[in-house]
PDB file of C-alpha atoms and ligand atoms in Angstrom:
ATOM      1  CA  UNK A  23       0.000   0.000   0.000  1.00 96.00           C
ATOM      2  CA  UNK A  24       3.084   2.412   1.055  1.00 98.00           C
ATOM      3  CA  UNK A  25       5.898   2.068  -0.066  1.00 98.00           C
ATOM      4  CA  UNK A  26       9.362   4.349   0.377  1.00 98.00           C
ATOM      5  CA  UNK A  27      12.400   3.237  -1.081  1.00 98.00           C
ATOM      6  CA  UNK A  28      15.933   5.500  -0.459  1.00 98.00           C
ATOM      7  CA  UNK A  29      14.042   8.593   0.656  1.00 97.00           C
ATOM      8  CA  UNK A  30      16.264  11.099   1.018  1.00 97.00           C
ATOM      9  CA  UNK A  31      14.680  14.420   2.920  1.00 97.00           C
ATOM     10  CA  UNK A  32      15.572  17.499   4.878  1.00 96.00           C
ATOM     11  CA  UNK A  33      15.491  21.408   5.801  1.00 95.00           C
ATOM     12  CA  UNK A  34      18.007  23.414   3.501  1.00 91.00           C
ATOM     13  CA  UNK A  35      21.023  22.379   3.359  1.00 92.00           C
ATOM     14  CA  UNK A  36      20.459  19.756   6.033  1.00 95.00           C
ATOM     15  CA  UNK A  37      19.803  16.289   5.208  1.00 96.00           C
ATOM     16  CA  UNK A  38      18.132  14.622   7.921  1.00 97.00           C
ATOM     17  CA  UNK A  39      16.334  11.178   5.735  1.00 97.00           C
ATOM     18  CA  UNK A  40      19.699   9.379   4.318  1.00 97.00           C
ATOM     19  CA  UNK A  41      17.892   7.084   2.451  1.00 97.00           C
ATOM     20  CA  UNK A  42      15.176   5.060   3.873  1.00 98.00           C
ATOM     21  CA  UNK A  43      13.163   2.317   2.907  1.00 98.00           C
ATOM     22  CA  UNK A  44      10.100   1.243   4.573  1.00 98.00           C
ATOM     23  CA  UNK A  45       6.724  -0.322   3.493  1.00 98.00           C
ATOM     24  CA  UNK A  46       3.127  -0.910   4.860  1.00 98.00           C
ATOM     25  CA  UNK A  47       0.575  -3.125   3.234  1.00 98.00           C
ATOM     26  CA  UNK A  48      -2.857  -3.331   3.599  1.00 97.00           C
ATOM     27  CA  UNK A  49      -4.331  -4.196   6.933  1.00 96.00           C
ATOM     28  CA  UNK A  50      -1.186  -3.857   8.909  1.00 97.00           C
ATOM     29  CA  UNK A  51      -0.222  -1.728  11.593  1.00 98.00           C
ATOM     30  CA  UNK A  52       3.583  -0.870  11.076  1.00 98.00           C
ATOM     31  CA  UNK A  53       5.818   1.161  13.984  1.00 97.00           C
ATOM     32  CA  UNK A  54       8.115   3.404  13.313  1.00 96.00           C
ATOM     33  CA  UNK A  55       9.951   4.093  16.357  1.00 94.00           C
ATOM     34  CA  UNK A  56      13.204   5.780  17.447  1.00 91.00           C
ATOM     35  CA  UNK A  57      14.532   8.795  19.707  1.00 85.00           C
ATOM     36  CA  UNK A  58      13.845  12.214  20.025  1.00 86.00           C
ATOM     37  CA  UNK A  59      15.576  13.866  16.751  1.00 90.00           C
ATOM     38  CA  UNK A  60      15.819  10.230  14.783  1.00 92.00           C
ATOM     39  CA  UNK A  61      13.993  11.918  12.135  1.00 95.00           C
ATOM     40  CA  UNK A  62      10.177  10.289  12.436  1.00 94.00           C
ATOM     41  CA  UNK A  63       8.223  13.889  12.497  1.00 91.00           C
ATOM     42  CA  UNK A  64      10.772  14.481   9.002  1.00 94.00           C
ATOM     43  CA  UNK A  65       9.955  11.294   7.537  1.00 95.00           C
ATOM     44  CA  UNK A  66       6.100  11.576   7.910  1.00 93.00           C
ATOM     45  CA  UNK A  67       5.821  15.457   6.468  1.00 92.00           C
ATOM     46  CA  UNK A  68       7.758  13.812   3.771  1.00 95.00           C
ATOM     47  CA  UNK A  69       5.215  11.015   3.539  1.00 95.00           C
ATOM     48  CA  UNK A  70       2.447  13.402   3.970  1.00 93.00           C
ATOM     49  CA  UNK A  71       3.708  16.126   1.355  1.00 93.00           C
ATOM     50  CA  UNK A  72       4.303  19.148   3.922  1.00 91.00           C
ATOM     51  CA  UNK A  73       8.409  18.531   2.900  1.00 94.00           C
ATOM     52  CA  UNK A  74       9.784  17.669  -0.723  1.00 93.00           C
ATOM     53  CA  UNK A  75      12.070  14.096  -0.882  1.00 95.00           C
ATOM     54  CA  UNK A  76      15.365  15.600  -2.230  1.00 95.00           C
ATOM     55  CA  UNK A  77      15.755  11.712  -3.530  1.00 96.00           C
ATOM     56  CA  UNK A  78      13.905   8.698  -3.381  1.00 97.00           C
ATOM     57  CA  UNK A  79      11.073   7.259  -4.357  1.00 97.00           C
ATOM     58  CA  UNK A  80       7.333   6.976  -2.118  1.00 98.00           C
ATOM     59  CA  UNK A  81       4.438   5.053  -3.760  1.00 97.00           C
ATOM     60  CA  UNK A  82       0.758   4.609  -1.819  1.00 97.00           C
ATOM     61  CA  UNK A  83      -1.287   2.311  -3.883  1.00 94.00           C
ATOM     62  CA  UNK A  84       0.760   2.469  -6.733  1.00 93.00           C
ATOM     63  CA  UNK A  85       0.978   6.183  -7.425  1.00 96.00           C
ATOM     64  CA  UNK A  86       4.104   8.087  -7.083  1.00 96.00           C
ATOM     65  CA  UNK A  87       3.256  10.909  -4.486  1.00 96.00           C
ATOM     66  CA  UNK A  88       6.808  12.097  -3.668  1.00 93.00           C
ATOM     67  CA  UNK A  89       6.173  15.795  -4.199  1.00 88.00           C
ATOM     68  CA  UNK A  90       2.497  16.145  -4.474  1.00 93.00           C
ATOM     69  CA  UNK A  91       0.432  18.755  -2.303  1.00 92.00           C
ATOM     70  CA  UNK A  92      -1.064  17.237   0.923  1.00 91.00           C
ATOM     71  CA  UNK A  93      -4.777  17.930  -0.614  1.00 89.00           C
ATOM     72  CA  UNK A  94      -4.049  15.508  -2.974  1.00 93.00           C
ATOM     73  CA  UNK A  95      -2.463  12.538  -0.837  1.00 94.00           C
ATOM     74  CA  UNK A  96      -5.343  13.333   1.603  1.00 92.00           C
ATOM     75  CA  UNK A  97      -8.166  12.922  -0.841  1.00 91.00           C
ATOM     76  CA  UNK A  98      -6.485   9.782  -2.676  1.00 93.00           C
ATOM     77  CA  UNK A  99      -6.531   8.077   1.643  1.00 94.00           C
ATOM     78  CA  UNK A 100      -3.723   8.772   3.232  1.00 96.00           C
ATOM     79  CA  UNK A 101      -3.631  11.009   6.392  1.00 95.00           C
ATOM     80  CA  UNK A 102      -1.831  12.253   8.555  1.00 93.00           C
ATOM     81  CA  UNK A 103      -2.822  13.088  12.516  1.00 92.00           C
ATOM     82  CA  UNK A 104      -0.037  15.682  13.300  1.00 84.00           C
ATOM     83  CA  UNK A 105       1.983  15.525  16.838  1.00 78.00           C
ATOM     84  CA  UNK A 106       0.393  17.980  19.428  1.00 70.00           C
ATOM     85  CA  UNK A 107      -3.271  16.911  18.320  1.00 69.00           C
ATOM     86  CA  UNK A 108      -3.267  20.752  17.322  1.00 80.00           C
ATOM     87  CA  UNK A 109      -7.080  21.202  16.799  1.00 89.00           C
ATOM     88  CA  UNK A 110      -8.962  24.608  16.329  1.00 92.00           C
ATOM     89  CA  UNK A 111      -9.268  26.011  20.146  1.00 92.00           C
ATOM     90  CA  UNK A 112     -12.333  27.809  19.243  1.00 94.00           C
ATOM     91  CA  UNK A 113     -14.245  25.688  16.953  1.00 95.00           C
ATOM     92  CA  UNK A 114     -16.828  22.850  18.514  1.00 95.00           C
ATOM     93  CA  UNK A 115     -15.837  19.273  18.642  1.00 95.00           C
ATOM     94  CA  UNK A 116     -18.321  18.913  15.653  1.00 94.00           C
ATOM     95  CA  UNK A 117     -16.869  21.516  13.871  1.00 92.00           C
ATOM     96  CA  UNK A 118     -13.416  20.720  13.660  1.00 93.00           C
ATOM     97  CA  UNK A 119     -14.614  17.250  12.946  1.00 93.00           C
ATOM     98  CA  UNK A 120     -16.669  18.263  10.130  1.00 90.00           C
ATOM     99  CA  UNK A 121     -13.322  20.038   8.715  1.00 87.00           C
ATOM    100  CA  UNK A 122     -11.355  16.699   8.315  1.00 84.00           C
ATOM    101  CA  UNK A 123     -14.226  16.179   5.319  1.00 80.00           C
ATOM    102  CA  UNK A 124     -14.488  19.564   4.062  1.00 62.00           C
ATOM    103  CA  UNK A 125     -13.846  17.643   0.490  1.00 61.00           C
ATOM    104  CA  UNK A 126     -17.324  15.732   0.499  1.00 61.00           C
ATOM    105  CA  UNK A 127     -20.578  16.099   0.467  1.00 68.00           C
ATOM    106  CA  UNK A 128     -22.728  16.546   3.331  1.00 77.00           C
ATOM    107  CA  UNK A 129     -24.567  13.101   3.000  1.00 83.00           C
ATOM    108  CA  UNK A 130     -20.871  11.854   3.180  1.00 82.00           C
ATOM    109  CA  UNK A 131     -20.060  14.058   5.659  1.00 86.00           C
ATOM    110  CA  UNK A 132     -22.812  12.875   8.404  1.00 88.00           C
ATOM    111  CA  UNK A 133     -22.260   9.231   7.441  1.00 89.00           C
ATOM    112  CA  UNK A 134     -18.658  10.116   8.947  1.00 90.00           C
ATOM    113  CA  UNK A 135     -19.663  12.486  11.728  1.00 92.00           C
ATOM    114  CA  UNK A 136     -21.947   9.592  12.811  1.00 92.00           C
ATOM    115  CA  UNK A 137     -18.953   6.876  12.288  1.00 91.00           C
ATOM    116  CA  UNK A 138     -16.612   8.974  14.604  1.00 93.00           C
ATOM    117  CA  UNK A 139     -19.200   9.483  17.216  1.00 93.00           C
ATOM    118  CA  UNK A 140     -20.164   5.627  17.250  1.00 92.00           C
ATOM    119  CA  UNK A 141     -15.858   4.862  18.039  1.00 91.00           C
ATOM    120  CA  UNK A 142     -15.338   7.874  20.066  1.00 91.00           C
ATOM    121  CA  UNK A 143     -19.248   8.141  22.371  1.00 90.00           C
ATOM    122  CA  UNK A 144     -16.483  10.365  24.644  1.00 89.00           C
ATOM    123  CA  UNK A 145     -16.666  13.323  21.907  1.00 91.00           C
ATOM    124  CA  UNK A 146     -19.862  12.648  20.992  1.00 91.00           C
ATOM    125  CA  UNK A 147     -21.161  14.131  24.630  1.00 92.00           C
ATOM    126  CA  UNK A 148     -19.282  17.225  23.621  1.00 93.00           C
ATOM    127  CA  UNK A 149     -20.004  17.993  20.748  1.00 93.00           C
ATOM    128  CA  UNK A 150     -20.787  21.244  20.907  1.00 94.00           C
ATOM    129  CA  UNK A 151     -17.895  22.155  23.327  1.00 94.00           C
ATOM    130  CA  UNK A 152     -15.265  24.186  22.557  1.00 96.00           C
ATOM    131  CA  UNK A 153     -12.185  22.251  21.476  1.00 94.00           C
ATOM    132  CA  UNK A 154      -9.445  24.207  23.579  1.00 93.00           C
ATOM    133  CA  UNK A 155     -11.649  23.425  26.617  1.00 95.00           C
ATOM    134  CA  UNK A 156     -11.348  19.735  26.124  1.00 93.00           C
ATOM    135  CA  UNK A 157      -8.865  17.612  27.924  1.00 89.00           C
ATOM    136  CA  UNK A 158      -5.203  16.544  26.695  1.00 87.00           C
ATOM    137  CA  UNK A 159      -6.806  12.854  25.959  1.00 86.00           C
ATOM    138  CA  UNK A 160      -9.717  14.541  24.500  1.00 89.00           C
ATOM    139  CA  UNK A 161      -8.080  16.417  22.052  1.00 92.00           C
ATOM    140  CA  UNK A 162      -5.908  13.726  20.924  1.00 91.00           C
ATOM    141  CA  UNK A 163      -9.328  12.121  20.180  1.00 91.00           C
ATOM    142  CA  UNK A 164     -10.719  15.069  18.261  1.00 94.00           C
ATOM    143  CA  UNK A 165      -7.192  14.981  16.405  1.00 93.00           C
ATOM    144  CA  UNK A 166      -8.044  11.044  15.404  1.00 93.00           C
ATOM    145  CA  UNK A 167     -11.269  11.638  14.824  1.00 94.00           C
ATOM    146  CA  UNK A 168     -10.941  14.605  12.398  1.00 93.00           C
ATOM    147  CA  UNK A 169      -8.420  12.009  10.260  1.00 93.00           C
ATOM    148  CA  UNK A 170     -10.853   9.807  10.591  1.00 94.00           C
ATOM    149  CA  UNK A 171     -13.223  11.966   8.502  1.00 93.00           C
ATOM    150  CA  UNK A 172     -11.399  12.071   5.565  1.00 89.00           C
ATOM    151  CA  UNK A 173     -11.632   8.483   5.389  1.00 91.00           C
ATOM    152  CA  UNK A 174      -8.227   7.262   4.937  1.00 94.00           C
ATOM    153  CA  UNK A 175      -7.317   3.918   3.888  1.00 95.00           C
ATOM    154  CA  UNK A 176      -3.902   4.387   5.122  1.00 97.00           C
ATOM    155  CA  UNK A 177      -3.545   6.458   8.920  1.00 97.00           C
ATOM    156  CA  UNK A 178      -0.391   8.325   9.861  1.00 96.00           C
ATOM    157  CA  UNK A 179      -0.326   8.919  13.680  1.00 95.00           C
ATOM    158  CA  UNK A 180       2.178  10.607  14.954  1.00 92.00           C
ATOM    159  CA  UNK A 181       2.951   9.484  18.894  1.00 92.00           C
ATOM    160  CA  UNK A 182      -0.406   9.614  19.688  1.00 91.00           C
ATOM    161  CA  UNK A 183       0.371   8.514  23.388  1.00 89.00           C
ATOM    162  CA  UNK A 184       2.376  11.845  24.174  1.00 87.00           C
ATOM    163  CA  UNK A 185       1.560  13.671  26.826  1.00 83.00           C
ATOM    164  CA  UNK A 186      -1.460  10.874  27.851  1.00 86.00           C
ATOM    165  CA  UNK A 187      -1.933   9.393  31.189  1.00 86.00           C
ATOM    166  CA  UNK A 188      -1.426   5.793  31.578  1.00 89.00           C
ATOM    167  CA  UNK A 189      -5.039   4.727  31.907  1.00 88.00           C
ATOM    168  CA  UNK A 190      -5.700   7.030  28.321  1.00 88.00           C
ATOM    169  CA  UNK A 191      -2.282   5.377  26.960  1.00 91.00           C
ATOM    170  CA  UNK A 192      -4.150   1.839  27.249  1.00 92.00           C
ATOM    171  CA  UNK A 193      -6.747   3.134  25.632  1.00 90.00           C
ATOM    172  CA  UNK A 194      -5.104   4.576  22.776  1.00 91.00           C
ATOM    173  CA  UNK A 195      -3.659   1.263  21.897  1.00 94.00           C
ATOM    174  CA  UNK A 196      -7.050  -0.487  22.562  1.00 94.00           C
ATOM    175  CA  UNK A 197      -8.613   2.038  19.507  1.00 93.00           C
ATOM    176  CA  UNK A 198      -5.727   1.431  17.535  1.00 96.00           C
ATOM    177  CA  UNK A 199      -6.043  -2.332  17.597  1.00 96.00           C
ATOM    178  CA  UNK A 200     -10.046  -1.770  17.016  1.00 94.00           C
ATOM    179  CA  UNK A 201      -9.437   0.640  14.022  1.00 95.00           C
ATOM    180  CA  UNK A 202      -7.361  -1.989  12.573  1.00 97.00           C
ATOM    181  CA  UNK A 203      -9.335  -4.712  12.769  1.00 96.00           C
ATOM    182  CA  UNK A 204     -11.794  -3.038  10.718  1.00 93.00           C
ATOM    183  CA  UNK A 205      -9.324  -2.520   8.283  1.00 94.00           C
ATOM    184  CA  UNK A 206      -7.485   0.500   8.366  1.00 97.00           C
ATOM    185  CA  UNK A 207      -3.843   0.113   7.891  1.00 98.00           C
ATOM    186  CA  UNK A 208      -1.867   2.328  10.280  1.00 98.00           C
ATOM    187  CA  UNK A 209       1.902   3.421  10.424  1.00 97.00           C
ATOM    188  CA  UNK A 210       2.055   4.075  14.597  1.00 97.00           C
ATOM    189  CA  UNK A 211       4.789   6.341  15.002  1.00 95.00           C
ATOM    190  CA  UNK A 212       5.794   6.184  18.817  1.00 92.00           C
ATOM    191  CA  UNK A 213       8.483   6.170  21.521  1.00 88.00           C
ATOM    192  CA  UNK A 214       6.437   3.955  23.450  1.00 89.00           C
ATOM    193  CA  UNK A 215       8.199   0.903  22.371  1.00 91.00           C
ATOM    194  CA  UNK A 216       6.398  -1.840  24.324  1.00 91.00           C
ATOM    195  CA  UNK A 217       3.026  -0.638  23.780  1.00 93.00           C
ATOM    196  CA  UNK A 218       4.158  -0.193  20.304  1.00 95.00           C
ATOM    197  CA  UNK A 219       5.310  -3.868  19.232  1.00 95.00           C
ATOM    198  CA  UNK A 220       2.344  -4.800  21.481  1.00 95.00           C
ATOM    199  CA  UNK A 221      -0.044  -3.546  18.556  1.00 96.00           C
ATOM    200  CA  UNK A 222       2.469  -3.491  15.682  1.00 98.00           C
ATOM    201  CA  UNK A 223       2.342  -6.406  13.221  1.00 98.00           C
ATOM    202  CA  UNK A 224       5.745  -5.185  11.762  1.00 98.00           C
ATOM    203  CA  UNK A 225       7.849  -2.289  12.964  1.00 97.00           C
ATOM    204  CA  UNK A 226      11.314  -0.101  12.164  1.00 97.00           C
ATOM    205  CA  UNK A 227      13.601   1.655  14.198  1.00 95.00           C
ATOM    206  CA  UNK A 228      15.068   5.000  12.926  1.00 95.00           C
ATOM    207  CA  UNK A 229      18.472   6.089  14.194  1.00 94.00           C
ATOM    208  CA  UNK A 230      19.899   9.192  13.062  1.00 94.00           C
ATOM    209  CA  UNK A 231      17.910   9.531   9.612  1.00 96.00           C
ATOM    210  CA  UNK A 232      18.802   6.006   8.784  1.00 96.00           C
ATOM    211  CA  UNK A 233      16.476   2.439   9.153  1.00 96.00           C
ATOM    212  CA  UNK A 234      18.759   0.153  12.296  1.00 93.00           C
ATOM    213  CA  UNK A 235      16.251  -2.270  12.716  1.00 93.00           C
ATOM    214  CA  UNK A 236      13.234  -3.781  11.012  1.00 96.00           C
ATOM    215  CA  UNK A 237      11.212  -7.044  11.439  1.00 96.00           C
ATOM    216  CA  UNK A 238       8.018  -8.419  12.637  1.00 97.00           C
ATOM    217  CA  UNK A 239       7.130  -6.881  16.290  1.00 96.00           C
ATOM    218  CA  UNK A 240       6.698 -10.153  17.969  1.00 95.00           C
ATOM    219  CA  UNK A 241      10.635 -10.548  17.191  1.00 94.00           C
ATOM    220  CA  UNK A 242      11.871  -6.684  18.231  1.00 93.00           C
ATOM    221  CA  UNK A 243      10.583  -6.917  20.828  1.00 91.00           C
ATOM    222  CA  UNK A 244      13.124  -9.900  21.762  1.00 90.00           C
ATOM    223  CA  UNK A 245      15.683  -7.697  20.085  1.00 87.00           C
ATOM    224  CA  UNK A 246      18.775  -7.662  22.961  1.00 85.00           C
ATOM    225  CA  UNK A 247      20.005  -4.632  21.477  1.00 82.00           C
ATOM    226  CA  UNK A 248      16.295  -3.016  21.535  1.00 81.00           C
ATOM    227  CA  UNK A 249      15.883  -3.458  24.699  1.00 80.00           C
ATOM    228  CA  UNK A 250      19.066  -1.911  25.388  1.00 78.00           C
ATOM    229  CA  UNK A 251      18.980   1.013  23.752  1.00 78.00           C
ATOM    230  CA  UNK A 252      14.946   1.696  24.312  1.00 75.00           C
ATOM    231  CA  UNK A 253      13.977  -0.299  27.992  1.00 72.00           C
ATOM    232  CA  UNK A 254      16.960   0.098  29.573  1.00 68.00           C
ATOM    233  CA  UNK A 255      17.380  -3.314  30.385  1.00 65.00           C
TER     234      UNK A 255
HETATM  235  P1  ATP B  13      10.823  13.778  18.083  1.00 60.12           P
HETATM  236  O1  ATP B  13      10.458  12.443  18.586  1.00 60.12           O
HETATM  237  O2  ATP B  13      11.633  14.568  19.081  1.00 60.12           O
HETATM  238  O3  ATP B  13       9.715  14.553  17.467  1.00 60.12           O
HETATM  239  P2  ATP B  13      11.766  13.034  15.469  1.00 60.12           P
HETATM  240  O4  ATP B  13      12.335  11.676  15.343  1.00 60.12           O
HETATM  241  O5  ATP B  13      10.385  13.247  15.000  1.00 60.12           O
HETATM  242  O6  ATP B  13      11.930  13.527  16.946  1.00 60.12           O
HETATM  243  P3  ATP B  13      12.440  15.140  13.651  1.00 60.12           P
HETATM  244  O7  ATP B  13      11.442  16.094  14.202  1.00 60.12           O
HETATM  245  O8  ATP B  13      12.192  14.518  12.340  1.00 60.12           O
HETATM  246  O9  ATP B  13      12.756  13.998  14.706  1.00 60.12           O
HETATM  247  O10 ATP B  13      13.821  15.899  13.623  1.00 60.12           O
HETATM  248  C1  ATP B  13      14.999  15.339  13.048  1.00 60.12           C
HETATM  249  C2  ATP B  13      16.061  16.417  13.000  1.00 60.12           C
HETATM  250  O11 ATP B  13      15.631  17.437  12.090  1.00 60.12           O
HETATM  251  C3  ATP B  13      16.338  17.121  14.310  1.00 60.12           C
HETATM  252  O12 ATP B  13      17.730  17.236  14.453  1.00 60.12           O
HETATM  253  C4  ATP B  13      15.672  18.458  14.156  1.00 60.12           C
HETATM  254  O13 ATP B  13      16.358  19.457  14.874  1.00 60.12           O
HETATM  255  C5  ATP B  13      15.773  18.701  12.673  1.00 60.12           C
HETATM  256  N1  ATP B  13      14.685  19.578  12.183  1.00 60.12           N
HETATM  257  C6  ATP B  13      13.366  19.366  12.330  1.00 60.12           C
HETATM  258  N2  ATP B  13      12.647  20.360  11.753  1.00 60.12           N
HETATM  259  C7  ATP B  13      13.548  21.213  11.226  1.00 60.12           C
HETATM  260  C8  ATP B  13      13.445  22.439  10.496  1.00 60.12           C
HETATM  261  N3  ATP B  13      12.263  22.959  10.177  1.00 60.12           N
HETATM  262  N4  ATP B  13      14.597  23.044  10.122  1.00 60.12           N
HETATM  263  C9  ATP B  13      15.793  22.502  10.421  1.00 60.12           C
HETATM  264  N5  ATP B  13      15.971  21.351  11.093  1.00 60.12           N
HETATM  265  C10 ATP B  13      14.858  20.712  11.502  1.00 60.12           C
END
């Protein structure tokens, strides 16, 4: 469904992607995980068309995208849910909800609204709330939900655990795992590596712009040198 081969990405001068290949298929959910700096944030607005490859190659569902506007990688089912959930303060829940399908129709629309209320009955009992009054975990939501509403095929979330308490952490995994099962393939990007592999089918693990590690989660999560560098023990 996604696949990047020897992406090569960066701000000016700086390269920061040195050439990284990574796929997801259908139905999977695939982590990308790695430290503060690795490069994850870089590699999705590359993904997600906010940053131009400088080299490399990234096809979802057999189209090149590499260098296409966001509008049109959005509308064609792959989005992105940003770091920092960063939601409109001042809109209503339903509002900024209804903006993540500003491209469709309304009868489209209020299928969707009505899908995102069903997996997240939380929002739904705010729905006329201001967003900025909402809580952390709430917002996070809202953030899902809005991608949600452009109804991808393929879901970018970036470390949608930050910032969460450990009870909202669970459950953030728990909707992940749901939102696969009904199909939606997901690439997880996290520093929450347990959690992570917990959910993962396959994941990857970015060091310094480059891929160190790749393989099915069940066997990272055995990784000696994982642990190490990630658990501390
Ligand atoms: P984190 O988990 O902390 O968000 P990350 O793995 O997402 O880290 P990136 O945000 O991709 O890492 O950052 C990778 C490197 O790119 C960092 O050294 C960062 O300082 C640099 N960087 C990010 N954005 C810019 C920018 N707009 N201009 C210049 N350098 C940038």
């Amino acid at each position: 469904m996604l696949e990047i081969a020897g992406l090569r990405a960066g701000y000016g001068p700086i390269e920061i992607l040195h050439g990284v290949d990574l796929a997801v298929a259908a139905g999977e959910v695939v982590a990308l995980l790695g430290s503060n700096g690795a490069g994850k944030s870089t590699l999705n607005n590359t993904v997600s068309g906010l940053l131009r490859p400088v080299a490399g190659s990234i096809a979802f569902d057999g189209a090149a995208i590499a260098g296409w506007p966001s509008m049109r990688i959005v509308a064609r089912g792959l989005v992105q849910v940003p770091e920092g959930r960063r939601v409109f303060p001042n809109l209503t829940v339903r509002d900024n909800l209804a903006l993540g399908s500003y491209r469709r129709g309304g009868a489209a629309r209020a299928r969707n609204l009505e899908r995102v209320a069903a997996i997240f009955p939380r929002l739904k009992e705010r729905w006329r709330q201001l967003a900025g009054t909402l809580s952390g975990g709430e917002q996070q939501m809202l953030a899902i939900g809005r991608g949600l509403m452009g109804e991808p095929r393929l879901l970018i979330l970036d470390e949608p655990s930050l910032g969460l308490s450990p009870l909202l952490v669970e459950e953030m995994f728990a909707l992940i795992g749901r939102l696969n099962a009904d199909g939606l393939a997901i690439l997880l990007v996290e520093q929450n590596v347990v959690q992570s592999l917990a959910v993962a089918h396959r994941a990857y693990v970015l060091e310094n712009g480059r891929i160190a590690l790749s393989g099915k989660a069940a066997d990272l999560a055995q990784d000696p040198g994982l642990r190490k560098s990630y658990l501390g023990h």
